[in-house]
Amino acid sequence: MLVNKYILPINSGSYDYLVIGKNIAKELGLKAQDRVMLQNPKYPEKQTLCFAEINEGKLKKNSIGIPLRTYEKVKKGLNLKFKIQKEGNIKSIDFIKEKLDGKKLKEPQFQAICKDIVDGNLNDAELAFFVAGCYTNKLSFKEAAGLTKAIADNGFKLKFRENQIVADKHCIGGVPGNRTTMIVIPIIASLGIKIPKTSSRSISSPSGTADTMEVLAEVDLKQEKLENLVKEYNGFIAWGGGCNLAASDDELIRIRRKLGLDPQGLVLASVMAKKYAAGATHVLIDIPYGKFAKVQSLHKAEELKEKFEKIAKELNVKIKVIITKGNQTIGRGIGPRLEAIDVLKVLNNEKDAPKDLLEKSLKLAGDILEMIGKAKLNEGYSIAKKQIENKKAYMKFQELIQAQGEKKLLQKAKHQYEIKAWKDGKIKEFNIKLISKIAKIAGSPKSANSGIEVLVSLKEKIKKNQTIYIIHSNQPNLLNQKIKQYIKDSILIS
Amino acid sequence: MLVNKYILPINSGSYDYLVIGKNIAKELGLKAQDRVMLQNPKYPEKQTLCFAEINEGKLKKNSIGIPLRTYEKVKKGLNLKFKIQKEGNIKSIDFIKEKLDGKKLKEPQFQAICKDIVDGNLNDAELAFFVAGCYTNKLSFKEAAGLTKAIADNGFKLKFRENQIVADKHCIGGVPGNRTTMIVIPIIASLGIKIPKTSSRSISSPSGTADTMEVLAEVDLKQEKLENLVKEYNGFIAWGGGCNLAASDDELIRIRRKLGLDPQGLVLASVMAKKYAAGATHVLIDIPYGKFAKVQSLHKAEELKEKFEKIAKELNVKIKVIITKGNQTIGRGIGPRLEAIDVLKVLNNEKDAPKDLLEKSLKLAGDILEMIGKAKLNEGYSIAKKQIENKKAYMKFQELIQAQGEKKLLQKAKHQYEIKAWKDGKIKEFNIKLISKIAKIAGSPKSANSGIEVLVSLKEKIKKNQTIYIIHSNQPNLLNQKIKQYIKDSILIS
């Protein structure tokens, strides 16, 4: 039937719906959450599948409410009338049911599901059934690979000529200050190798790579810009959330978070889809483990390593997984501004650059160079080191900053709180979780110049009253009893 | 923080939410679908938990959008400012996760979940996770009983004094014309026994008991009215959906329908919760089976019988499950008006009353009388029969009609189509699914005087050109090629 539109002053969130009055619903035989096709009758190609929300209150006669997102899909010219008709179920629903029933899905079925997610044709309940199916009836590696491709295909993808080598790196996270990406990318790119890098913002940490990079340059870049950057400069360091990369995965993550579900196959597909969409042929994965890290034992790290290797095999992507120690912070700074300063010092080969950050970055860059055959075995590290010493990586980084859009470095935070050792001794343990917590209380990552400078390292001998941290914050009187206790518990002196 | 309200011209559907602008969301640290407490600051008892919908578009400064349903919960006086604050997760989420992980839940956990469903504290994704958990990790009978009580407790419940006998009957459906409820209730109630009966409207059949009763009387009755009816007249025949009976079950059914999931425990709880909420101490269940019925074999009917018996045991409710043949339509009419006429003829003990409907109803009523000890073994049938013969059941039915609100009987449908036998022979098979389909095409249940009069029965010998059906419909020229084929396939003459 033909109806008048009535624009609702809200977005529809993740799927398309129409608010339909009781009368129209009765006429079309619609129940709440039935699917309806909305079409611009003058431009029949302008149409979209929507869910029906039945309005119990008053709506103007023969009018429907259209949220902005949905309206964008059908509007053209000054059309005031739209056509709606009831639609049956979609194929994806059958596939989701099959997964919940324990059947194995194939790639085309994941493709259909991801396309419907991106098109807004699946509502939250249907997505939850899909996640529940993947949770209770684990995805095989073949299935995870199928889902990976489907997530990548139904979003923004970087295209390269055949046989083009494209590198990528990924750290599973959890270690404060671990900003190797911002050093590895310019090293590799400065050697003429493609290494486009999309990173995430902080979810629960004091800073994500995107947050730190954002101190120096724009990271919220459009697809076309990213394509040009990789063409011209071999890479970029951008925020992955801004360019529709793995859009269906964002929806799956949103639903997973409701119950805190981390089904193995979905987690693997989530990580690998971003690499796959970035065109990666060679991927280096860093798994730090430690008592307070995300992965708490070597055994668990090795299990995870094996899983990454298996899915990469299914995806026909070369992978190297390294397991590193995640028992202390890396670099000197924690928090966007302080981390950015560390990165600049390392790239600029400055004398007081944090050695641990430099060494880890060179190791990772060397591994990539060896993996893609740009360096012989055990020679990657020294090739990478040369790019730091001859400042080529630094120049590449400056090039990227300029090209992405340079930002003026923030001032230091208003307040500095020096934390001193409470006794003589040796640093026996870093509780990196608590250190993250303190940096977040100080204001990171929202207040980008807040954070912590860590001045000591594991096993170091220290004297009473020696400064071990400097907390940067814009908040006065930060050091209340609670945070003082966190500080005391964050480092074990024996 | 304090915010201005902005009423959205829509209902929120099944849960409460607020539309919150980006700025407020940032200030409160809210992500989409986080939980928020909305409070009327002058009347702090007026508060409700809501989901945050983050608005990407424009909202007036410090304003939130409140759907009508949510606004009703907090409004009082002329308050323009409301208080919102971020809230953590609710306990139910943990229980849902436990169920999805395969743990057994106990009654208090189901109580918490059902309360949160009714309060609008769980969104569709969370409900879907719960349904998926119950689907993949089947509910035990103990769990199903816990859920039954929780559904019943978190909705409208009829209250009776202790040891009061309250009867109920239920048919799992699927046989057109099977309107025994409308005969059994007046028989039992006329004997001074409490038998409140909530029925459903048609979902996929040509008529539900509520649709048929609605031809004669109001069925959409308020809770207080129902309480008075059972007190004064021992019973009623009302629509279950109008009185908040098993409100959380309605939500679970809505979510189950998305994937067509019928997890055993949820289905049992769904049926039993309505009996439990109606105060039933004794329940008679009728399971018709047949090639074209819902339950297709005797074996499956026996399996289902055992399940009902097990859950009733857990609930401490007396149950009798009878398995009946569902291989032909019952009574003469199919469709609300025609069925109502059958019921009136049976109750009024008229000569041309359909015998099969009378006999089945007497059997069911007799079983109830024996179960509750009002009749000795094998004497229930004759006691029930007496109530028909002495017109006491008819008078009780008229009493109920008057008390619920009498309706004027509809005129006959505009068109009658006589369907004649296409050859001499014997009726070998009724395809009751196809007969339902034909009645629905004729207009049932929406057009209440549409339907079918079936003039023959199984094994009956018939002559060519003898009328076997009369289709009643308000549509002219109903008999197109397609419906003619359905008719031919609906009855097997051999």
PDB file of C-alpha atoms in Angstrom, chain A residues 349-454:
ATOM      1  CA  ASN A 349      66.828   7.339  17.416  1.00  0.00           C
ATOM      2  CA  GLU A 350      67.160   9.596  20.446  1.00  0.00           C
ATOM      3  CA  LYS A 351      69.477   8.641  23.269  1.00  0.00           C
ATOM      4  CA  ASP A 352      66.794   8.528  25.957  1.00  0.00           C
ATOM      5  CA  ALA A 353      64.367   6.552  23.775  1.00  0.00           C
ATOM      6  CA  PRO A 354      62.952   3.600  25.722  1.00  0.00           C
ATOM      7  CA  LYS A 355      65.195   0.633  24.845  1.00  0.00           C
ATOM      8  CA  ASP A 356      62.589  -2.069  25.493  1.00  0.00           C
ATOM      9  CA  LEU A 357      60.138  -0.503  23.044  1.00  0.00           C
ATOM     10  CA  LEU A 358      62.880  -0.130  20.436  1.00  0.00           C
ATOM     11  CA  GLU A 359      64.108  -3.715  20.868  1.00  0.00           C
ATOM     12  CA  LYS A 360      60.630  -5.264  20.714  1.00  0.00           C
ATOM     13  CA  SER A 361      59.742  -3.214  17.636  1.00  0.00           C
ATOM     14  CA  LEU A 362      62.959  -4.204  15.850  1.00  0.00           C
ATOM     15  CA  LYS A 363      62.321  -7.859  16.662  1.00  0.00           C
ATOM     16  CA  LEU A 364      58.775  -7.655  15.242  1.00  0.00           C
ATOM     17  CA  ALA A 365      59.832  -5.696  12.155  1.00  0.00           C
ATOM     18  CA  GLY A 366      62.699  -8.167  11.614  1.00  0.00           C
ATOM     19  CA  ASP A 367      60.309 -11.103  11.838  1.00  0.00           C
ATOM     20  CA  ILE A 368      58.060  -9.531   9.192  1.00  0.00           C
ATOM     21  CA  LEU A 369      61.032  -8.895   6.902  1.00  0.00           C
ATOM     22  CA  GLU A 370      62.156 -12.505   7.240  1.00  0.00           C
ATOM     23  CA  MET A 371      58.634 -13.838   6.761  1.00  0.00           C
ATOM     24  CA  ILE A 372      58.119 -12.022   3.465  1.00  0.00           C
ATOM     25  CA  GLY A 373      61.612 -12.915   2.230  1.00  0.00           C
ATOM     26  CA  LYS A 374      62.952  -9.371   2.360  1.00  0.00           C
ATOM     27  CA  ALA A 375      65.625 -10.543   4.807  1.00  0.00           C
ATOM     28  CA  LYS A 376      67.447 -13.827   5.291  1.00  0.00           C
ATOM     29  CA  LEU A 377      66.992 -15.781   8.496  1.00  0.00           C
ATOM     30  CA  ASN A 378      68.369 -13.803  11.498  1.00  0.00           C
ATOM     31  CA  GLU A 379      69.054 -10.733   9.364  1.00  0.00           C
ATOM     32  CA  GLY A 380      65.661  -9.038   9.699  1.00  0.00           C
ATOM     33  CA  TYR A 381      66.513  -7.348  12.992  1.00  0.00           C
ATOM     34  CA  SER A 382      69.603  -5.609  11.618  1.00  0.00           C
ATOM     35  CA  ILE A 383      67.832  -4.444   8.458  1.00  0.00           C
ATOM     36  CA  ALA A 384      65.090  -2.972  10.638  1.00  0.00           C
ATOM     37  CA  LYS A 385      67.684  -1.375  12.926  1.00  0.00           C
ATOM     38  CA  LYS A 386      69.315   0.305   9.943  1.00  0.00           C
ATOM     39  CA  GLN A 387      66.002   1.991   9.067  1.00  0.00           C
ATOM     40  CA  ILE A 388      65.976   3.524  12.547  1.00  0.00           C
ATOM     41  CA  GLU A 389      69.620   4.575  12.445  1.00  0.00           C
ATOM     42  CA  ASN A 390      69.436   6.149   8.996  1.00  0.00           C
ATOM     43  CA  LYS A 391      66.190   7.933  10.065  1.00  0.00           C
ATOM     44  CA  LYS A 392      64.322   6.509   7.082  1.00  0.00           C
ATOM     45  CA  ALA A 393      61.626   5.076   9.361  1.00  0.00           C
ATOM     46  CA  TYR A 394      61.353   8.456  11.096  1.00  0.00           C
ATOM     47  CA  MET A 395      60.972  10.237   7.768  1.00  0.00           C
ATOM     48  CA  LYS A 396      58.358   7.708   6.644  1.00  0.00           C
ATOM     49  CA  PHE A 397      56.471   8.297   9.893  1.00  0.00           C
ATOM     50  CA  GLN A 398      56.552  12.073   9.347  1.00  0.00           C
ATOM     51  CA  GLU A 399      55.328  11.500   5.796  1.00  0.00           C
ATOM     52  CA  LEU A 400      52.399   9.469   7.106  1.00  0.00           C
ATOM     53  CA  ILE A 401      51.566  12.080   9.729  1.00  0.00           C
ATOM     54  CA  GLN A 402      51.535  14.825   7.112  1.00  0.00           C
ATOM     55  CA  ALA A 403      49.479  12.750   4.710  1.00  0.00           C
ATOM     56  CA  GLN A 404      46.935  11.677   7.324  1.00  0.00           C
ATOM     57  CA  GLY A 405      46.707  15.231   8.692  1.00  0.00           C
ATOM     58  CA  GLU A 406      49.143  16.458  11.331  1.00  0.00           C
ATOM     59  CA  LYS A 407      47.904  17.453  14.778  1.00  0.00           C
ATOM     60  CA  LYS A 408      49.587  19.808  17.196  1.00  0.00           C
ATOM     61  CA  LEU A 409      51.105  17.972  20.141  1.00  0.00           C
ATOM     62  CA  LEU A 410      49.148  18.532  23.338  1.00  0.00           C
ATOM     63  CA  GLN A 411      50.626  20.368  26.303  1.00  0.00           C
ATOM     64  CA  LYS A 412      51.740  18.365  29.302  1.00  0.00           C
ATOM     65  CA  ALA A 413      48.874  17.604  31.737  1.00  0.00           C
ATOM     66  CA  LYS A 414      48.296  20.219  34.440  1.00  0.00           C
ATOM     67  CA  HIS A 415      49.463  18.110  37.361  1.00  0.00           C
ATOM     68  CA  GLN A 416      52.370  15.725  37.891  1.00  0.00           C
ATOM     69  CA  TYR A 417      52.413  13.410  40.865  1.00  0.00           C
ATOM     70  CA  GLU A 418      55.760  11.800  41.649  1.00  0.00           C
ATOM     71  CA  ILE A 419      55.435   8.424  43.251  1.00  0.00           C
ATOM     72  CA  LYS A 420      58.427   7.362  45.285  1.00  0.00           C
ATOM     73  CA  ALA A 421      59.630   3.927  46.343  1.00  0.00           C
ATOM     74  CA  TRP A 422      58.480   3.129  49.846  1.00  0.00           C
ATOM     75  CA  LYS A 423      61.565   1.062  50.656  1.00  0.00           C
ATOM     76  CA  ASP A 424      64.919  -0.118  49.374  1.00  0.00           C
ATOM     77  CA  GLY A 425      64.769  -3.260  47.301  1.00  0.00           C
ATOM     78  CA  LYS A 426      64.344  -4.843  43.920  1.00  0.00           C
ATOM     79  CA  ILE A 427      61.287  -4.615  41.623  1.00  0.00           C
ATOM     80  CA  LYS A 428      59.888  -8.118  41.777  1.00  0.00           C
ATOM     81  CA  GLU A 429      56.541  -7.812  40.004  1.00  0.00           C
ATOM     82  CA  PHE A 430      54.494  -5.371  37.913  1.00  0.00           C
ATOM     83  CA  ASN A 431      50.729  -5.624  38.219  1.00  0.00           C
ATOM     84  CA  ILE A 432      50.082  -4.232  34.754  1.00  0.00           C
ATOM     85  CA  LYS A 433      46.313  -4.428  35.256  1.00  0.00           C
ATOM     86  CA  LEU A 434      46.509  -2.089  38.237  1.00  0.00           C
ATOM     87  CA  ILE A 435      48.893   0.222  36.400  1.00  0.00           C
ATOM     88  CA  SER A 436      46.306   0.467  33.595  1.00  0.00           C
ATOM     89  CA  LYS A 437      43.660   1.214  36.178  1.00  0.00           C
ATOM     90  CA  ILE A 438      45.693   4.045  37.700  1.00  0.00           C
ATOM     91  CA  ALA A 439      46.324   5.563  34.256  1.00  0.00           C
ATOM     92  CA  LYS A 440      42.601   5.414  33.559  1.00  0.00           C
ATOM     93  CA  ILE A 441      41.779   7.074  36.871  1.00  0.00           C
ATOM     94  CA  ALA A 442      44.284   9.793  35.912  1.00  0.00           C
ATOM     95  CA  GLY A 443      42.161  10.379  32.795  1.00  0.00           C
ATOM     96  CA  SER A 444      43.494   8.188  29.963  1.00  0.00           C
ATOM     97  CA  PRO A 445      42.556   7.847  27.155  1.00  0.00           C
ATOM     98  CA  LYS A 446      39.780  10.496  27.200  1.00  0.00           C
ATOM     99  CA  SER A 447      42.132  13.141  28.541  1.00  0.00           C
ATOM    100  CA  ALA A 448      44.955  12.350  26.119  1.00  0.00           C
ATOM    101  CA  ASN A 449      47.776  14.064  28.009  1.00  0.00           C
ATOM    102  CA  SER A 450      47.030  12.079  31.167  1.00  0.00           C
ATOM    103  CA  GLY A 451      48.828   8.891  32.005  1.00  0.00           C
ATOM    104  CA  ILE A 452      51.872   7.483  33.707  1.00  0.00           C
ATOM    105  CA  GLU A 453      55.603   7.656  33.129  1.00  0.00           C
ATOM    106  CA  VAL A 454      57.125   4.472  34.500  1.00  0.00           C
TER     107      VAL A 454
END
